[in-house]
Amino acid sequence: MSALDLTLDLTLEAGSWETLGDVEALCARAAEAALVVAGVEGLVSLELLLTDDEAIRDINLEWRGQDKPTNVLSFPAAPAPGFPGPRPLGDVVLAYETLAREAQDAGKPLSDHAAHLLAHGVLHCLGYDHDTDAAAEEMEALETKAMALVGVSDPYAGEP
C-alpha cells in the first residue's frame, strides 16, 4: 500500500477567499480527506481555481451550457497512461459569492461549506456522482466521512 501524496495547484483568481484565513491549508486538508475516504493512494495532482460568480458563470456556460453561477464545477482529468509524475485527477472550481450566500443561508461557517464543496468536487473528479438516489447516498456518505476527518460537522445533518 502506498501513501497518498497530493500536489494541489491552487489559483486564487477572484473573490474574497482571504477571509477564510489560510485558504491553501484549508483546501489541502479538504481535498486530502476526500481522497483518503475514497481510497486514493499514490502520487496525484489536482487543479483548484477559487474565483467569483462572474467567472464561474462563464465557465458554466462554456462547458455545461448553463448561463448562471454555481457553487462548484468539476472536470475530471482524462486518463494519461505513461504520464510521468503525479496522476492528474482534474480541476475543481469554486465560486466565492455563491458559497458565501449558501453558507449564510444555512447558518454554516463559510470555511466549513468551502471544505465540503471542495471535497464534493474532488469526488466528482474521481467519478462519483449524485445522479441517482443510490449514487447520491454513496457520495454524501463519503463527503460526511471526509468532513469528519477535517473536523467539520455532517454537511447533510438536518436534511430530509
Short mmCIF file of N, CA and C in Angstrom, two decimals:
data_model
loop_
_atom_site.label_atom_id
_atom_site.label_comp_id
_atom_site.label_asym_id
_atom_site.label_seq_id
_atom_site.Cartn_x
_atom_site.Cartn_y
_atom_site.Cartn_z
N MET A 1 0.83 -1.18 0.00
CA MET A 1 0.00 0.00 0.00
C MET A 1 0.88 1.24 0.00
N SER A 2 0.58 2.18 -0.88
CA SER A 2 1.36 3.41 -0.90
C SER A 2 0.53 4.54 -0.31
N ALA A 3 1.18 5.45 0.30
CA ALA A 3 0.51 6.59 0.93
C ALA A 3 0.05 7.58 -0.13
N LEU A 4 -0.86 8.40 0.26
CA LEU A 4 -1.35 9.46 -0.61
C LEU A 4 -0.35 10.62 -0.60
N ASP A 5 -0.04 11.12 -1.79
CA ASP A 5 0.83 12.29 -1.92
C ASP A 5 0.16 13.22 -2.93
N LEU A 6 -0.49 14.26 -2.44
CA LEU A 6 -1.26 15.18 -3.26
C LEU A 6 -0.46 16.43 -3.59
N THR A 7 -0.43 16.75 -4.88
CA THR A 7 0.07 18.05 -5.32
C THR A 7 -1.14 18.88 -5.68
N LEU A 8 -1.35 19.95 -4.95
CA LEU A 8 -2.50 20.82 -5.17
C LEU A 8 -2.02 22.11 -5.81
N ASP A 9 -2.51 22.36 -7.03
CA ASP A 9 -2.17 23.60 -7.74
C ASP A 9 -3.34 24.56 -7.56
N LEU A 10 -3.18 25.50 -6.65
CA LEU A 10 -4.25 26.41 -6.26
C LEU A 10 -4.07 27.76 -6.94
N THR A 11 -5.15 28.23 -7.57
CA THR A 11 -5.16 29.57 -8.16
C THR A 11 -6.27 30.38 -7.51
N LEU A 12 -5.88 31.50 -6.91
CA LEU A 12 -6.84 32.45 -6.34
C LEU A 12 -7.06 33.52 -7.39
N GLU A 13 -8.17 33.42 -8.11
CA GLU A 13 -8.41 34.32 -9.23
C GLU A 13 -9.22 35.55 -8.84
N ALA A 14 -10.28 35.33 -8.09
CA ALA A 14 -11.18 36.43 -7.73
C ALA A 14 -11.98 36.00 -6.52
N GLY A 15 -12.67 36.96 -5.91
CA GLY A 15 -13.45 36.67 -4.71
C GLY A 15 -12.66 37.03 -3.47
N SER A 16 -13.33 36.97 -2.33
CA SER A 16 -12.72 37.37 -1.06
C SER A 16 -12.26 36.14 -0.27
N TRP A 17 -11.58 35.24 -0.92
CA TRP A 17 -11.15 34.00 -0.31
C TRP A 17 -10.24 34.21 0.89
N GLU A 18 -9.55 35.37 0.95
CA GLU A 18 -8.64 35.63 2.06
C GLU A 18 -9.39 35.70 3.39
N THR A 19 -10.71 35.88 3.35
CA THR A 19 -11.47 35.91 4.60
C THR A 19 -11.46 34.54 5.29
N LEU A 20 -11.08 33.50 4.56
CA LEU A 20 -11.02 32.16 5.14
C LEU A 20 -9.71 31.90 5.89
N GLY A 21 -8.80 32.85 5.88
CA GLY A 21 -7.51 32.64 6.53
C GLY A 21 -6.56 31.90 5.60
N ASP A 22 -5.97 30.85 6.09
CA ASP A 22 -5.01 30.06 5.29
C ASP A 22 -5.81 29.15 4.35
N VAL A 23 -6.25 29.74 3.24
CA VAL A 23 -7.12 29.02 2.31
C VAL A 23 -6.40 27.83 1.68
N GLU A 24 -5.11 27.94 1.45
CA GLU A 24 -4.38 26.82 0.85
C GLU A 24 -4.39 25.61 1.79
N ALA A 25 -4.18 25.85 3.07
CA ALA A 25 -4.19 24.74 4.04
C ALA A 25 -5.60 24.15 4.14
N LEU A 26 -6.60 24.99 4.14
CA LEU A 26 -7.99 24.51 4.18
C LEU A 26 -8.29 23.63 2.98
N CYS A 27 -7.88 24.08 1.81
CA CYS A 27 -8.15 23.31 0.58
C CYS A 27 -7.37 22.00 0.57
N ALA A 28 -6.15 22.04 1.01
CA ALA A 28 -5.34 20.81 1.04
C ALA A 28 -5.95 19.78 1.98
N ARG A 29 -6.38 20.23 3.16
CA ARG A 29 -6.99 19.30 4.12
C ARG A 29 -8.28 18.69 3.57
N ALA A 30 -9.12 19.52 2.97
CA ALA A 30 -10.40 19.02 2.44
C ALA A 30 -10.18 18.07 1.27
N ALA A 31 -9.27 18.43 0.37
CA ALA A 31 -9.01 17.57 -0.79
C ALA A 31 -8.41 16.24 -0.35
N GLU A 32 -7.44 16.29 0.56
CA GLU A 32 -6.82 15.06 1.05
C GLU A 32 -7.84 14.17 1.76
N ALA A 33 -8.71 14.77 2.53
CA ALA A 33 -9.73 13.98 3.24
C ALA A 33 -10.64 13.27 2.24
N ALA A 34 -11.03 13.96 1.19
CA ALA A 34 -11.89 13.33 0.18
C ALA A 34 -11.16 12.17 -0.50
N LEU A 35 -9.89 12.37 -0.78
CA LEU A 35 -9.11 11.32 -1.43
C LEU A 35 -8.91 10.12 -0.52
N VAL A 36 -8.68 10.38 0.76
CA VAL A 36 -8.48 9.29 1.73
C VAL A 36 -9.75 8.45 1.84
N VAL A 37 -10.90 9.09 2.02
CA VAL A 37 -12.14 8.31 2.19
C VAL A 37 -12.52 7.57 0.91
N ALA A 38 -12.04 8.06 -0.22
CA ALA A 38 -12.31 7.38 -1.50
C ALA A 38 -11.28 6.28 -1.78
N GLY A 39 -10.28 6.16 -0.92
CA GLY A 39 -9.30 5.09 -1.08
C GLY A 39 -8.22 5.38 -2.10
N VAL A 40 -7.99 6.64 -2.41
CA VAL A 40 -6.96 7.01 -3.38
C VAL A 40 -5.59 6.94 -2.71
N GLU A 41 -4.64 6.37 -3.41
CA GLU A 41 -3.27 6.26 -2.92
C GLU A 41 -2.31 6.70 -4.02
N GLY A 42 -1.08 6.92 -3.63
CA GLY A 42 -0.03 7.25 -4.58
C GLY A 42 0.06 8.74 -4.86
N LEU A 43 0.81 9.06 -5.92
CA LEU A 43 1.05 10.45 -6.30
C LEU A 43 -0.09 10.93 -7.19
N VAL A 44 -0.77 11.97 -6.76
CA VAL A 44 -1.88 12.53 -7.54
C VAL A 44 -1.77 14.05 -7.52
N SER A 45 -2.37 14.67 -8.53
CA SER A 45 -2.40 16.13 -8.57
C SER A 45 -3.81 16.61 -8.85
N LEU A 46 -4.10 17.79 -8.37
CA LEU A 46 -5.42 18.38 -8.52
C LEU A 46 -5.25 19.87 -8.77
N GLU A 47 -5.99 20.38 -9.74
CA GLU A 47 -6.01 21.81 -10.02
C GLU A 47 -7.23 22.41 -9.34
N LEU A 48 -7.04 23.51 -8.65
CA LEU A 48 -8.15 24.17 -7.95
C LEU A 48 -8.16 25.65 -8.29
N LEU A 49 -9.31 26.12 -8.77
CA LEU A 49 -9.49 27.54 -9.09
C LEU A 49 -10.53 28.11 -8.14
N LEU A 50 -10.11 29.09 -7.36
CA LEU A 50 -11.03 29.81 -6.47
C LEU A 50 -11.32 31.14 -7.15
N THR A 51 -12.59 31.34 -7.47
CA THR A 51 -12.94 32.51 -8.25
C THR A 51 -14.25 33.10 -7.76
N ASP A 52 -14.90 33.89 -8.62
CA ASP A 52 -16.14 34.55 -8.23
C ASP A 52 -17.30 34.08 -9.11
N ASP A 53 -18.48 34.62 -8.83
CA ASP A 53 -19.67 34.20 -9.57
C ASP A 53 -19.57 34.52 -11.06
N GLU A 54 -19.03 35.67 -11.39
CA GLU A 54 -18.94 36.05 -12.80
C GLU A 54 -18.09 35.04 -13.59
N ALA A 55 -16.96 34.69 -13.04
CA ALA A 55 -16.07 33.76 -13.76
C ALA A 55 -16.67 32.36 -13.83
N ILE A 56 -17.27 31.89 -12.75
CA ILE A 56 -17.82 30.53 -12.79
C ILE A 56 -19.05 30.48 -13.69
N ARG A 57 -19.78 31.59 -13.80
CA ARG A 57 -20.90 31.64 -14.74
C ARG A 57 -20.37 31.46 -16.16
N ASP A 58 -19.29 32.12 -16.50
CA ASP A 58 -18.70 31.98 -17.84
C ASP A 58 -18.27 30.54 -18.10
N ILE A 59 -17.64 29.92 -17.11
CA ILE A 59 -17.19 28.52 -17.26
C ILE A 59 -18.40 27.59 -17.37
N ASN A 60 -19.41 27.85 -16.56
CA ASN A 60 -20.63 27.04 -16.57
C ASN A 60 -21.33 27.13 -17.93
N LEU A 61 -21.34 28.31 -18.52
CA LEU A 61 -21.95 28.50 -19.84
C LEU A 61 -21.13 27.77 -20.91
N GLU A 62 -19.82 27.93 -20.85
CA GLU A 62 -18.96 27.31 -21.87
C GLU A 62 -19.00 25.79 -21.83
N TRP A 63 -18.97 25.20 -20.64
CA TRP A 63 -18.82 23.75 -20.52
C TRP A 63 -20.12 22.99 -20.29
N ARG A 64 -21.13 23.69 -19.74
CA ARG A 64 -22.39 23.00 -19.43
C ARG A 64 -23.60 23.64 -20.10
N GLY A 65 -23.38 24.77 -20.80
CA GLY A 65 -24.48 25.45 -21.47
C GLY A 65 -25.46 26.11 -20.52
N GLN A 66 -25.03 26.35 -19.27
CA GLN A 66 -25.90 26.97 -18.27
C GLN A 66 -25.37 28.35 -17.93
N ASP A 67 -26.15 29.37 -18.29
CA ASP A 67 -25.73 30.75 -18.12
C ASP A 67 -26.10 31.26 -16.72
N LYS A 68 -25.47 30.68 -15.73
CA LYS A 68 -25.70 31.09 -14.34
C LYS A 68 -24.52 30.64 -13.50
N PRO A 69 -24.29 31.35 -12.40
CA PRO A 69 -23.22 30.90 -11.50
C PRO A 69 -23.67 29.65 -10.76
N THR A 70 -22.72 28.91 -10.27
CA THR A 70 -22.98 27.73 -9.45
C THR A 70 -21.93 27.70 -8.36
N ASN A 71 -22.09 26.81 -7.39
CA ASN A 71 -21.14 26.79 -6.29
C ASN A 71 -19.82 26.10 -6.65
N VAL A 72 -19.93 24.96 -7.36
CA VAL A 72 -18.73 24.18 -7.66
C VAL A 72 -18.87 23.53 -9.04
N LEU A 73 -17.78 23.48 -9.75
CA LEU A 73 -17.70 22.74 -11.01
C LEU A 73 -16.48 21.82 -10.92
N SER A 74 -16.63 20.64 -11.52
CA SER A 74 -15.53 19.68 -11.53
C SER A 74 -15.31 19.16 -12.93
N PHE A 75 -14.06 18.98 -13.27
CA PHE A 75 -13.68 18.49 -14.58
C PHE A 75 -12.65 17.38 -14.40
N PRO A 76 -13.11 16.13 -14.41
CA PRO A 76 -12.16 15.02 -14.25
C PRO A 76 -11.11 15.02 -15.36
N ALA A 77 -9.91 14.69 -15.01
CA ALA A 77 -8.84 14.60 -16.00
C ALA A 77 -9.00 13.33 -16.81
N ALA A 78 -8.63 13.41 -18.05
CA ALA A 78 -8.63 12.22 -18.90
C ALA A 78 -7.49 11.31 -18.45
N PRO A 79 -7.69 10.00 -18.56
CA PRO A 79 -6.60 9.08 -18.20
C PRO A 79 -5.35 9.40 -19.02
N ALA A 80 -4.21 9.33 -18.37
CA ALA A 80 -2.95 9.64 -19.05
C ALA A 80 -1.94 8.54 -18.78
N PRO A 81 -2.16 7.35 -19.41
CA PRO A 81 -1.22 6.25 -19.16
C PRO A 81 0.21 6.62 -19.56
N GLY A 82 1.12 6.26 -18.72
CA GLY A 82 2.52 6.54 -19.01
C GLY A 82 2.93 7.97 -18.72
N PHE A 83 1.99 8.78 -18.24
CA PHE A 83 2.30 10.17 -17.93
C PHE A 83 3.25 10.21 -16.74
N PRO A 84 4.41 10.86 -16.89
CA PRO A 84 5.33 10.91 -15.75
C PRO A 84 4.82 11.87 -14.68
N GLY A 85 5.12 11.59 -13.46
CA GLY A 85 4.73 12.48 -12.37
C GLY A 85 3.41 12.06 -11.75
N PRO A 86 2.87 12.92 -10.92
CA PRO A 86 1.62 12.59 -10.23
C PRO A 86 0.48 12.36 -11.23
N ARG A 87 -0.42 11.43 -10.86
CA ARG A 87 -1.59 11.16 -11.70
C ARG A 87 -2.55 12.34 -11.59
N PRO A 88 -2.84 13.03 -12.72
CA PRO A 88 -3.76 14.16 -12.66
C PRO A 88 -5.20 13.69 -12.43
N LEU A 89 -5.86 14.32 -11.46
CA LEU A 89 -7.24 13.95 -11.14
C LEU A 89 -8.26 14.84 -11.83
N GLY A 90 -7.89 16.10 -12.05
CA GLY A 90 -8.81 17.01 -12.71
C GLY A 90 -8.76 18.40 -12.11
N ASP A 91 -9.83 19.15 -12.41
CA ASP A 91 -9.93 20.54 -11.98
C ASP A 91 -11.21 20.74 -11.18
N VAL A 92 -11.11 21.53 -10.14
CA VAL A 92 -12.28 21.91 -9.35
C VAL A 92 -12.30 23.44 -9.29
N VAL A 93 -13.49 24.01 -9.50
CA VAL A 93 -13.68 25.45 -9.47
C VAL A 93 -14.73 25.78 -8.41
N LEU A 94 -14.43 26.73 -7.54
CA LEU A 94 -15.38 27.18 -6.53
C LEU A 94 -15.64 28.67 -6.72
N ALA A 95 -16.90 29.08 -6.48
CA ALA A 95 -17.30 30.49 -6.63
C ALA A 95 -17.55 31.09 -5.25
N TYR A 96 -16.83 32.16 -4.94
CA TYR A 96 -16.89 32.74 -3.60
C TYR A 96 -18.29 33.22 -3.23
N GLU A 97 -18.89 34.05 -4.05
CA GLU A 97 -20.17 34.67 -3.66
C GLU A 97 -21.27 33.62 -3.45
N THR A 98 -21.31 32.63 -4.32
CA THR A 98 -22.34 31.59 -4.18
C THR A 98 -22.10 30.80 -2.89
N LEU A 99 -20.86 30.43 -2.62
CA LEU A 99 -20.58 29.71 -1.38
C LEU A 99 -20.90 30.55 -0.16
N ALA A 100 -20.54 31.83 -0.19
CA ALA A 100 -20.81 32.71 0.95
C ALA A 100 -22.31 32.84 1.19
N ARG A 101 -23.06 33.00 0.13
CA ARG A 101 -24.52 33.12 0.23
C ARG A 101 -25.13 31.83 0.79
N GLU A 102 -24.70 30.69 0.25
CA GLU A 102 -25.23 29.40 0.71
C GLU A 102 -24.88 29.15 2.19
N ALA A 103 -23.64 29.48 2.56
CA ALA A 103 -23.23 29.27 3.94
C ALA A 103 -24.06 30.15 4.88
N GLN A 104 -24.26 31.39 4.49
CA GLN A 104 -25.05 32.29 5.33
C GLN A 104 -26.50 31.79 5.44
N ASP A 105 -27.09 31.39 4.33
CA ASP A 105 -28.48 30.90 4.34
C ASP A 105 -28.63 29.66 5.22
N ALA A 106 -27.58 28.81 5.23
CA ALA A 106 -27.64 27.57 6.01
C ALA A 106 -27.13 27.74 7.44
N GLY A 107 -26.61 28.93 7.76
CA GLY A 107 -26.08 29.16 9.09
C GLY A 107 -24.81 28.37 9.37
N LYS A 108 -24.01 28.14 8.32
CA LYS A 108 -22.77 27.38 8.45
C LYS A 108 -21.57 28.33 8.30
N PRO A 109 -20.45 27.99 8.92
CA PRO A 109 -19.24 28.76 8.65
C PRO A 109 -18.84 28.60 7.18
N LEU A 110 -18.43 29.69 6.58
CA LEU A 110 -18.02 29.64 5.18
C LEU A 110 -16.89 28.64 4.97
N SER A 111 -15.95 28.59 5.89
CA SER A 111 -14.83 27.65 5.73
C SER A 111 -15.33 26.21 5.70
N ASP A 112 -16.32 25.87 6.51
CA ASP A 112 -16.88 24.51 6.51
C ASP A 112 -17.56 24.22 5.17
N HIS A 113 -18.32 25.18 4.69
CA HIS A 113 -19.03 24.98 3.42
C HIS A 113 -18.04 24.86 2.26
N ALA A 114 -17.00 25.67 2.28
CA ALA A 114 -15.98 25.60 1.23
C ALA A 114 -15.28 24.24 1.27
N ALA A 115 -14.94 23.77 2.45
CA ALA A 115 -14.29 22.45 2.57
C ALA A 115 -15.21 21.36 2.04
N HIS A 116 -16.48 21.43 2.39
CA HIS A 116 -17.44 20.43 1.93
C HIS A 116 -17.55 20.44 0.40
N LEU A 117 -17.71 21.60 -0.19
CA LEU A 117 -17.88 21.63 -1.65
C LEU A 117 -16.59 21.29 -2.38
N LEU A 118 -15.46 21.58 -1.79
CA LEU A 118 -14.21 21.14 -2.41
C LEU A 118 -14.14 19.61 -2.39
N ALA A 119 -14.47 19.01 -1.26
CA ALA A 119 -14.49 17.54 -1.19
C ALA A 119 -15.50 16.97 -2.20
N HIS A 120 -16.64 17.62 -2.31
CA HIS A 120 -17.65 17.22 -3.30
C HIS A 120 -17.06 17.25 -4.71
N GLY A 121 -16.38 18.32 -5.03
CA GLY A 121 -15.78 18.45 -6.35
C GLY A 121 -14.69 17.41 -6.60
N VAL A 122 -13.90 17.13 -5.58
CA VAL A 122 -12.84 16.12 -5.71
C VAL A 122 -13.47 14.75 -5.99
N LEU A 123 -14.54 14.45 -5.29
CA LEU A 123 -15.21 13.16 -5.50
C LEU A 123 -15.77 13.08 -6.92
N HIS A 124 -16.28 14.18 -7.44
CA HIS A 124 -16.72 14.19 -8.84
C HIS A 124 -15.55 13.87 -9.77
N CYS A 125 -14.39 14.42 -9.47
CA CYS A 125 -13.21 14.14 -10.31
C CYS A 125 -12.85 12.65 -10.28
N LEU A 126 -13.21 11.98 -9.20
CA LEU A 126 -12.92 10.55 -9.07
C LEU A 126 -14.01 9.69 -9.69
N GLY A 127 -15.06 10.32 -10.22
CA GLY A 127 -16.12 9.56 -10.87
C GLY A 127 -17.40 9.40 -10.07
N TYR A 128 -17.41 9.91 -8.85
CA TYR A 128 -18.64 9.83 -8.05
C TYR A 128 -19.63 10.87 -8.57
N ASP A 129 -20.93 10.53 -8.42
CA ASP A 129 -21.97 11.45 -8.87
C ASP A 129 -23.19 11.31 -7.97
N HIS A 130 -24.16 12.13 -8.23
CA HIS A 130 -25.39 12.10 -7.43
C HIS A 130 -26.59 12.08 -8.37
N ASP A 131 -26.43 11.35 -9.47
CA ASP A 131 -27.49 11.29 -10.47
C ASP A 131 -28.59 10.30 -10.15
N THR A 132 -28.39 9.43 -9.19
CA THR A 132 -29.44 8.52 -8.72
C THR A 132 -29.45 8.59 -7.19
N ASP A 133 -30.52 8.13 -6.59
CA ASP A 133 -30.59 8.15 -5.13
C ASP A 133 -29.46 7.34 -4.51
N ALA A 134 -29.18 6.17 -5.06
CA ALA A 134 -28.12 5.31 -4.51
C ALA A 134 -26.75 5.96 -4.66
N ALA A 135 -26.51 6.55 -5.83
CA ALA A 135 -25.22 7.23 -6.06
C ALA A 135 -25.08 8.44 -5.13
N ALA A 136 -26.17 9.17 -4.95
CA ALA A 136 -26.14 10.34 -4.07
C ALA A 136 -25.86 9.92 -2.63
N GLU A 137 -26.47 8.83 -2.19
CA GLU A 137 -26.23 8.35 -0.82
C GLU A 137 -24.77 7.97 -0.63
N GLU A 138 -24.20 7.28 -1.63
CA GLU A 138 -22.79 6.89 -1.53
C GLU A 138 -21.89 8.12 -1.49
N MET A 139 -22.14 9.06 -2.37
CA MET A 139 -21.29 10.26 -2.43
C MET A 139 -21.44 11.09 -1.16
N GLU A 140 -22.66 11.26 -0.69
CA GLU A 140 -22.88 12.04 0.53
C GLU A 140 -22.23 11.37 1.74
N ALA A 141 -22.26 10.04 1.78
CA ALA A 141 -21.60 9.33 2.89
C ALA A 141 -20.09 9.58 2.88
N LEU A 142 -19.50 9.57 1.69
CA LEU A 142 -18.06 9.86 1.59
C LEU A 142 -17.77 11.31 1.99
N GLU A 143 -18.61 12.22 1.56
CA GLU A 143 -18.42 13.63 1.93
C GLU A 143 -18.50 13.79 3.45
N THR A 144 -19.46 13.13 4.05
CA THR A 144 -19.62 13.23 5.51
C THR A 144 -18.39 12.67 6.21
N LYS A 145 -17.86 11.53 5.73
CA LYS A 145 -16.64 10.96 6.32
C LYS A 145 -15.45 11.89 6.13
N ALA A 146 -15.35 12.46 4.95
CA ALA A 146 -14.23 13.39 4.69
C ALA A 146 -14.31 14.61 5.61
N MET A 147 -15.51 15.13 5.78
CA MET A 147 -15.65 16.30 6.65
C MET A 147 -15.34 15.95 8.10
N ALA A 148 -15.68 14.75 8.52
CA ALA A 148 -15.34 14.33 9.88
C ALA A 148 -13.82 14.32 10.08
N LEU A 149 -13.09 13.92 9.03
CA LEU A 149 -11.62 13.89 9.12
C LEU A 149 -11.03 15.29 9.32
N VAL A 150 -11.72 16.31 8.83
CA VAL A 150 -11.19 17.68 8.97
C VAL A 150 -11.94 18.47 10.04
N GLY A 151 -12.76 17.78 10.83
CA GLY A 151 -13.43 18.45 11.94
C GLY A 151 -14.63 19.28 11.57
N VAL A 152 -15.23 18.98 10.44
CA VAL A 152 -16.45 19.70 10.00
C VAL A 152 -17.63 18.77 10.24
N SER A 153 -18.67 19.32 10.82
CA SER A 153 -19.84 18.50 11.11
C SER A 153 -20.52 18.05 9.82
N ASP A 154 -21.35 17.02 9.95
CA ASP A 154 -22.04 16.41 8.82
C ASP A 154 -22.78 17.48 8.02
N PRO A 155 -22.36 17.69 6.76
CA PRO A 155 -22.99 18.75 5.97
C PRO A 155 -24.44 18.43 5.61
N TYR A 156 -24.85 17.19 5.79
CA TYR A 156 -26.22 16.80 5.44
C TYR A 156 -27.10 16.62 6.68
N ALA A 157 -26.55 16.87 7.86
CA ALA A 157 -27.35 16.73 9.08
C ALA A 157 -28.53 17.69 9.03
N GLY A 158 -29.67 17.18 9.35
CA GLY A 158 -30.86 18.02 9.38
C GLY A 158 -31.60 18.09 8.06
N GLU A 159 -31.01 17.49 7.00
CA GLU A 159 -31.70 17.48 5.71
C GLU A 159 -32.63 16.28 5.65
N PRO A 160 -33.74 16.43 4.94
CA PRO A 160 -34.67 15.29 4.85
C PRO A 160 -34.09 14.13 4.08
#
